[in-house]
């Protein structure tokens, strides 16, 4: 089904992982995709394998770079219909909270939250011209909802959920929808070399596995498409049921019942 025939899409952090899978999914449904990444060479390698796509280096922490990226998308495709804010930064916590330095805290917020703001600000005027099919999909995290570590990253993702709601209200009269996806653990290159940890985490998920980038890409495709024409300001969990069930407690309850 070609739900995105004629659509022009910009995806940040699309050189690998969730962003790459999303680019592939939307392109497979007819979209023309601007594959952006901080690493321009990685964006180019990924774009070379995706039909109807083009690469562009973009640092979402740089306002001028973001505005140049959006301008290129509009020039290259003739329009912009969908923005997917996927770029993020996640710095490991210090052993003691009080040792967290300002620079790493600021970096996570600047890329993960303010970067999405910069992209939305630059894209919104163009999305508003998309004839009612304009959409922004923000990639959040279940870290926004509960403690899974990473103070700065979690705070940034929680802020992104708030921005999703407030921007949805602001953009709705202009025909632009804004939604967020909160994934659980996803098997991406960020987990490279930690297969045992991923296997251990799988047991915590009611569905018995961690997620794949394609799981998230499918959700993005729904929220970005006309199938979600009356959905805005919402956050969709793509987490294998993790936030719905305390798996450890459920196992203890089953043991006690036995």
mmCIF file of C-alpha atoms in Angstrom:
data_model
loop_
_atom_site.group_PDB
_atom_site.id
_atom_site.type_symbol
_atom_site.label_atom_id
_atom_site.label_comp_id
_atom_site.label_asym_id
_atom_site.label_seq_id
_atom_site.Cartn_x
_atom_site.Cartn_y
_atom_site.Cartn_z
ATOM 1 C CA UNK A 1 0.000 0.000 0.000
ATOM 2 C CA UNK A 2 1.463 3.338 -1.084
ATOM 3 C CA UNK A 3 0.244 5.583 1.729
ATOM 4 C CA UNK A 4 3.020 8.109 1.117
ATOM 5 C CA UNK A 5 2.908 8.437 -2.653
ATOM 6 C CA UNK A 6 3.965 12.002 -3.452
ATOM 7 C CA UNK A 7 4.995 12.780 0.144
ATOM 8 C CA UNK A 8 8.280 14.488 0.998
ATOM 9 C CA UNK A 9 9.744 13.400 4.347
ATOM 10 C CA UNK A 10 12.676 14.633 6.432
ATOM 11 C CA UNK A 11 14.098 12.288 9.068
ATOM 12 C CA UNK A 12 16.842 13.280 11.496
ATOM 13 C CA UNK A 13 19.344 10.733 12.757
ATOM 14 C CA UNK A 14 18.439 8.510 9.808
ATOM 15 C CA UNK A 15 21.861 7.077 9.093
ATOM 16 C CA UNK A 16 21.227 3.976 11.180
ATOM 17 C CA UNK A 17 18.889 2.340 13.704
ATOM 18 C CA UNK A 18 15.335 3.622 14.088
ATOM 19 C CA UNK A 19 15.866 6.508 11.685
ATOM 20 C CA UNK A 20 17.189 4.247 8.947
ATOM 21 C CA UNK A 21 14.369 1.734 9.388
ATOM 22 C CA UNK A 22 11.847 4.565 9.250
ATOM 23 C CA UNK A 23 13.375 5.928 6.058
ATOM 24 C CA UNK A 24 13.167 2.484 4.482
ATOM 25 C CA UNK A 25 9.581 1.942 5.604
ATOM 26 C CA UNK A 26 8.263 5.281 4.368
ATOM 27 C CA UNK A 27 10.174 4.980 1.091
ATOM 28 C CA UNK A 28 8.709 1.515 0.581
ATOM 29 C CA UNK A 29 5.286 3.151 0.778
ATOM 30 C CA UNK A 30 6.099 5.775 -1.835
ATOM 31 C CA UNK A 31 7.737 8.605 0.098
ATOM 32 C CA UNK A 32 10.678 10.679 -1.064
ATOM 33 C CA UNK A 33 12.950 10.843 1.968
ATOM 34 C CA UNK A 34 15.730 13.175 3.018
ATOM 35 C CA UNK A 35 18.074 10.972 5.050
ATOM 36 C CA UNK A 36 19.844 13.307 7.445
ATOM 37 C CA UNK A 37 22.512 12.478 9.994
ATOM 38 C CA UNK A 38 25.245 14.260 11.909
ATOM 39 C CA UNK A 39 27.624 11.974 9.993
ATOM 40 C CA UNK A 40 27.153 12.995 6.371
ATOM 41 C CA UNK A 41 29.020 9.957 5.037
ATOM 42 C CA UNK A 42 26.755 7.625 6.985
ATOM 43 C CA UNK A 43 23.709 9.440 5.630
ATOM 44 C CA UNK A 44 25.078 9.019 2.109
ATOM 45 C CA UNK A 45 25.737 5.283 2.573
ATOM 46 C CA UNK A 46 22.241 4.707 3.894
ATOM 47 C CA UNK A 47 20.550 6.862 1.261
ATOM 48 C CA UNK A 48 22.366 4.962 -1.491
ATOM 49 C CA UNK A 49 20.379 1.850 -0.513
ATOM 50 C CA UNK A 50 16.958 3.546 -0.262
ATOM 51 C CA UNK A 51 15.018 4.399 -3.429
ATOM 52 C CA UNK A 52 13.751 7.953 -3.895
ATOM 53 C CA UNK A 53 15.939 9.299 -1.083
ATOM 54 C CA UNK A 54 18.682 11.887 -0.775
ATOM 55 C CA UNK A 55 21.324 12.367 1.941
ATOM 56 C CA UNK A 56 22.145 15.511 3.878
ATOM 57 C CA UNK A 57 24.440 16.184 6.829
ATOM 58 C CA UNK A 58 22.613 17.905 9.664
ATOM 59 C CA UNK A 59 23.627 18.871 13.187
ATOM 60 C CA UNK A 60 20.349 19.469 15.036
ATOM 61 C CA UNK A 61 22.278 21.394 17.707
ATOM 62 C CA UNK A 62 23.015 24.105 15.124
ATOM 63 C CA UNK A 63 20.105 26.362 14.138
ATOM 64 C CA UNK A 64 21.697 27.395 10.857
ATOM 65 C CA UNK A 65 22.340 23.757 9.915
ATOM 66 C CA UNK A 66 18.743 22.810 10.697
ATOM 67 C CA UNK A 67 17.343 25.674 8.637
ATOM 68 C CA UNK A 68 19.647 24.790 5.739
ATOM 69 C CA UNK A 69 18.491 21.163 5.923
ATOM 70 C CA UNK A 70 14.803 22.069 5.814
ATOM 71 C CA UNK A 71 15.433 24.533 2.981
ATOM 72 C CA UNK A 72 17.257 21.820 1.021
ATOM 73 C CA UNK A 73 14.395 19.347 1.540
ATOM 74 C CA UNK A 74 11.863 21.855 0.234
ATOM 75 C CA UNK A 75 14.078 22.792 -2.708
ATOM 76 C CA UNK A 76 14.940 19.186 -3.569
ATOM 77 C CA UNK A 77 11.446 17.744 -3.248
ATOM 78 C CA UNK A 78 9.368 20.842 -3.911
ATOM 79 C CA UNK A 79 7.525 20.523 -0.594
ATOM 80 C CA UNK A 80 7.704 19.038 2.887
ATOM 81 C CA UNK A 81 4.914 16.873 4.301
ATOM 82 C CA UNK A 82 6.392 14.959 7.234
ATOM 83 C CA UNK A 83 9.125 15.600 9.787
ATOM 84 C CA UNK A 84 10.416 12.755 11.950
ATOM 85 C CA UNK A 85 12.497 13.984 14.888
ATOM 86 C CA UNK A 86 14.673 10.991 15.698
ATOM 87 C CA UNK A 87 18.106 12.460 16.480
ATOM 88 C CA UNK A 88 19.082 12.222 20.144
ATOM 89 C CA UNK A 89 22.013 12.050 22.539
ATOM 90 C CA UNK A 90 22.285 9.835 25.610
ATOM 91 C CA UNK A 91 25.257 10.272 27.921
ATOM 92 C CA UNK A 92 25.950 7.726 30.649
ATOM 93 C CA UNK A 93 25.180 8.920 34.186
ATOM 94 C CA UNK A 94 27.967 9.612 36.630
ATOM 95 C CA UNK A 95 28.049 7.261 39.661
ATOM 96 C CA UNK A 96 26.877 10.133 41.879
ATOM 97 C CA UNK A 97 24.206 12.507 40.635
ATOM 98 C CA UNK A 98 26.021 15.528 42.077
ATOM 99 C CA UNK A 99 29.012 14.765 39.854
ATOM 100 C CA UNK A 100 26.985 15.233 36.663
ATOM 101 C CA UNK A 101 28.742 18.005 34.696
ATOM 102 C CA UNK A 102 26.845 20.814 33.034
ATOM 103 C CA UNK A 103 28.232 20.121 29.565
ATOM 104 C CA UNK A 104 27.010 16.535 29.216
ATOM 105 C CA UNK A 105 23.622 17.431 30.719
ATOM 106 C CA UNK A 106 23.287 20.328 28.289
ATOM 107 C CA UNK A 107 24.405 18.228 25.319
ATOM 108 C CA UNK A 108 21.669 15.628 25.860
ATOM 109 C CA UNK A 109 18.984 18.296 26.192
ATOM 110 C CA UNK A 110 20.293 20.398 23.334
ATOM 111 C CA UNK A 111 20.253 17.547 20.826
ATOM 112 C CA UNK A 112 17.311 15.482 22.055
ATOM 113 C CA UNK A 113 14.835 18.199 23.036
ATOM 114 C CA UNK A 114 16.007 21.532 21.653
ATOM 115 C CA UNK A 115 17.096 19.852 18.424
ATOM 116 C CA UNK A 116 13.536 18.652 17.862
ATOM 117 C CA UNK A 117 12.301 22.167 18.637
ATOM 118 C CA UNK A 118 14.691 23.656 16.073
ATOM 119 C CA UNK A 119 13.575 21.197 13.401
ATOM 120 C CA UNK A 120 9.877 21.717 14.114
ATOM 121 C CA UNK A 121 10.288 25.486 14.100
ATOM 122 C CA UNK A 122 11.988 25.414 10.699
ATOM 123 C CA UNK A 123 9.638 22.844 9.166
ATOM 124 C CA UNK A 124 6.255 24.019 10.444
ATOM 125 C CA UNK A 125 5.614 26.765 7.864
ATOM 126 C CA UNK A 126 6.188 24.223 5.087
ATOM 127 C CA UNK A 127 4.162 21.465 6.764
ATOM 128 C CA UNK A 128 1.291 23.942 7.036
ATOM 129 C CA UNK A 129 1.278 24.171 3.224
ATOM 130 C CA UNK A 130 0.887 20.392 2.825
ATOM 131 C CA UNK A 131 -2.873 20.487 2.357
ATOM 132 C CA UNK A 132 -3.759 18.888 5.674
ATOM 133 C CA UNK A 133 -1.314 16.013 5.487
ATOM 134 C CA UNK A 134 1.477 17.780 7.370
ATOM 135 C CA UNK A 135 2.728 15.743 10.324
ATOM 136 C CA UNK A 136 5.505 15.698 12.893
ATOM 137 C CA UNK A 137 6.413 12.451 14.623
ATOM 138 C CA UNK A 138 8.787 12.726 17.573
ATOM 139 C CA UNK A 139 10.721 9.674 18.736
ATOM 140 C CA UNK A 140 10.609 9.684 22.516
ATOM 141 C CA UNK A 141 11.329 6.900 25.003
ATOM 142 C CA UNK A 142 9.743 5.083 27.899
ATOM 143 C CA UNK A 143 12.502 6.828 29.874
ATOM 144 C CA UNK A 144 10.135 9.798 29.768
ATOM 145 C CA UNK A 145 7.653 7.865 31.909
ATOM 146 C CA UNK A 146 9.658 5.922 34.493
ATOM 147 C CA UNK A 147 13.155 5.460 35.866
ATOM 148 C CA UNK A 148 15.379 3.545 33.481
ATOM 149 C CA UNK A 149 18.499 5.602 34.198
ATOM 150 C CA UNK A 150 20.132 8.382 32.174
ATOM 151 C CA UNK A 151 18.922 11.526 33.944
ATOM 152 C CA UNK A 152 19.542 14.047 31.170
ATOM 153 C CA UNK A 153 18.243 11.837 28.348
ATOM 154 C CA UNK A 154 15.137 10.958 30.350
ATOM 155 C CA UNK A 155 14.442 14.598 31.196
ATOM 156 C CA UNK A 156 14.865 15.527 27.526
ATOM 157 C CA UNK A 157 12.453 12.827 26.376
ATOM 158 C CA UNK A 158 9.907 13.894 29.004
ATOM 159 C CA UNK A 159 10.248 17.459 27.766
ATOM 160 C CA UNK A 160 9.740 16.220 24.219
ATOM 161 C CA UNK A 161 6.442 14.630 25.243
ATOM 162 C CA UNK A 162 5.315 17.960 26.666
ATOM 163 C CA UNK A 163 6.416 19.783 23.521
ATOM 164 C CA UNK A 164 4.473 17.240 21.467
ATOM 165 C CA UNK A 165 1.258 18.141 23.295
ATOM 166 C CA UNK A 166 1.698 21.907 23.252
ATOM 167 C CA UNK A 167 2.833 22.005 19.625
ATOM 168 C CA UNK A 168 -0.058 19.755 18.615
ATOM 169 C CA UNK A 169 -2.499 22.317 19.975
ATOM 170 C CA UNK A 170 -0.647 25.164 18.291
ATOM 171 C CA UNK A 171 -0.311 23.451 14.910
ATOM 172 C CA UNK A 172 -3.754 21.856 14.619
ATOM 173 C CA UNK A 173 -5.496 24.951 13.197
ATOM 174 C CA UNK A 174 -2.863 24.955 10.439
ATOM 175 C CA UNK A 175 -3.608 21.354 9.486
ATOM 176 C CA UNK A 176 -0.486 19.852 11.033
ATOM 177 C CA UNK A 177 -0.586 16.903 13.418
ATOM 178 C CA UNK A 178 2.104 16.283 16.072
ATOM 179 C CA UNK A 179 2.533 12.951 17.851
ATOM 180 C CA UNK A 180 5.199 11.013 19.731
ATOM 181 C CA UNK A 181 6.309 7.393 19.964
ATOM 182 C CA UNK A 182 7.860 6.079 23.172
ATOM 183 C CA UNK A 183 9.849 2.937 22.365
ATOM 184 C CA UNK A 184 11.156 0.477 24.894
ATOM 185 C CA UNK A 185 14.507 -1.248 24.404
ATOM 186 C CA UNK A 186 15.266 -1.423 20.688
ATOM 187 C CA UNK A 187 17.993 -3.542 19.111
ATOM 188 C CA UNK A 188 20.001 -0.755 17.447
ATOM 189 C CA UNK A 189 23.733 -0.149 16.848
ATOM 190 C CA UNK A 190 23.795 1.650 20.219
ATOM 191 C CA UNK A 191 23.693 -1.857 21.740
ATOM 192 C CA UNK A 192 26.535 -3.173 19.594
ATOM 193 C CA UNK A 193 28.657 -5.655 21.524
ATOM 194 C CA UNK A 194 26.083 -6.077 24.278
ATOM 195 C CA UNK A 195 24.035 -8.997 22.961
ATOM 196 C CA UNK A 196 23.968 -10.706 26.365
ATOM 197 C CA UNK A 197 22.475 -7.616 27.976
ATOM 198 C CA UNK A 198 19.794 -7.444 25.321
ATOM 199 C CA UNK A 199 18.976 -11.121 25.808
ATOM 200 C CA UNK A 200 18.646 -10.536 29.551
ATOM 201 C CA UNK A 201 16.407 -7.519 29.006
ATOM 202 C CA UNK A 202 14.141 -9.552 26.734
ATOM 203 C CA UNK A 203 12.963 -11.500 29.760
ATOM 204 C CA UNK A 204 11.588 -8.328 31.330
ATOM 205 C CA UNK A 205 9.220 -7.720 28.438
ATOM 206 C CA UNK A 206 5.786 -9.382 28.526
ATOM 207 C CA UNK A 207 6.116 -10.135 24.807
ATOM 208 C CA UNK A 208 9.394 -11.946 25.452
ATOM 209 C CA UNK A 209 11.736 -9.891 23.284
ATOM 210 C CA UNK A 210 13.235 -6.459 22.850
ATOM 211 C CA UNK A 211 12.031 -4.342 19.951
ATOM 212 C CA UNK A 212 13.440 -3.847 16.490
ATOM 213 C CA UNK A 213 13.828 -0.596 14.573
ATOM 214 C CA UNK A 214 11.154 -1.918 12.216
ATOM 215 C CA UNK A 215 8.669 -2.092 15.109
ATOM 216 C CA UNK A 216 9.093 1.638 15.644
ATOM 217 C CA UNK A 217 9.127 2.424 11.925
ATOM 218 C CA UNK A 218 5.728 0.767 11.534
ATOM 219 C CA UNK A 219 4.301 2.999 14.254
ATOM 220 C CA UNK A 220 5.828 6.084 12.620
ATOM 221 C CA UNK A 221 4.231 5.087 9.324
ATOM 222 C CA UNK A 222 0.821 4.958 10.989
ATOM 223 C CA UNK A 223 1.106 8.285 12.806
ATOM 224 C CA UNK A 224 2.521 10.060 9.760
ATOM 225 C CA UNK A 225 -0.146 8.735 7.419
ATOM 226 C CA UNK A 226 -3.751 9.682 6.687
ATOM 227 C CA UNK A 227 -4.756 6.595 8.696
ATOM 228 C CA UNK A 228 -4.063 8.775 11.760
ATOM 229 C CA UNK A 229 -5.831 11.836 10.347
ATOM 230 C CA UNK A 230 -7.706 12.448 13.619
ATOM 231 C CA UNK A 231 -4.798 11.677 15.949
ATOM 232 C CA UNK A 232 -2.711 14.505 17.361
ATOM 233 C CA UNK A 233 -1.048 15.364 20.650
ATOM 234 C CA UNK A 234 -0.750 11.721 21.649
ATOM 235 C CA UNK A 235 2.128 9.540 22.795
ATOM 236 C CA UNK A 236 2.091 5.946 21.574
ATOM 237 C CA UNK A 237 4.100 3.362 23.480
ATOM 238 C CA UNK A 238 5.910 0.793 21.371
ATOM 239 C CA UNK A 239 7.326 -1.166 24.278
ATOM 240 C CA UNK A 240 6.225 -4.796 24.141
ATOM 241 C CA UNK A 241 3.928 -4.207 27.124
ATOM 242 C CA UNK A 242 6.716 -3.208 29.510
ATOM 243 C CA UNK A 243 4.942 -0.182 30.972
ATOM 244 C CA UNK A 244 1.661 -2.062 31.313
ATOM 245 C CA UNK A 245 2.984 -4.988 33.345
ATOM 246 C CA UNK A 246 5.490 -5.254 36.190
ATOM 247 C CA UNK A 247 6.963 -8.504 34.925
ATOM 248 C CA UNK A 248 9.049 -9.166 38.031
ATOM 249 C CA UNK A 249 6.061 -8.640 40.317
ATOM 250 C CA UNK A 250 3.851 -10.781 38.088
ATOM 251 C CA UNK A 251 6.336 -13.644 38.329
ATOM 252 C CA UNK A 252 6.427 -13.321 42.109
ATOM 253 C CA UNK A 253 2.622 -13.402 42.221
ATOM 254 C CA UNK A 254 2.558 -16.540 40.079
ATOM 255 C CA UNK A 255 5.122 -18.161 42.383
ATOM 256 C CA UNK A 256 3.032 -17.325 45.460
ATOM 257 C CA UNK A 257 -0.147 -18.635 43.834
ATOM 258 C CA UNK A 258 1.616 -21.918 43.136
#
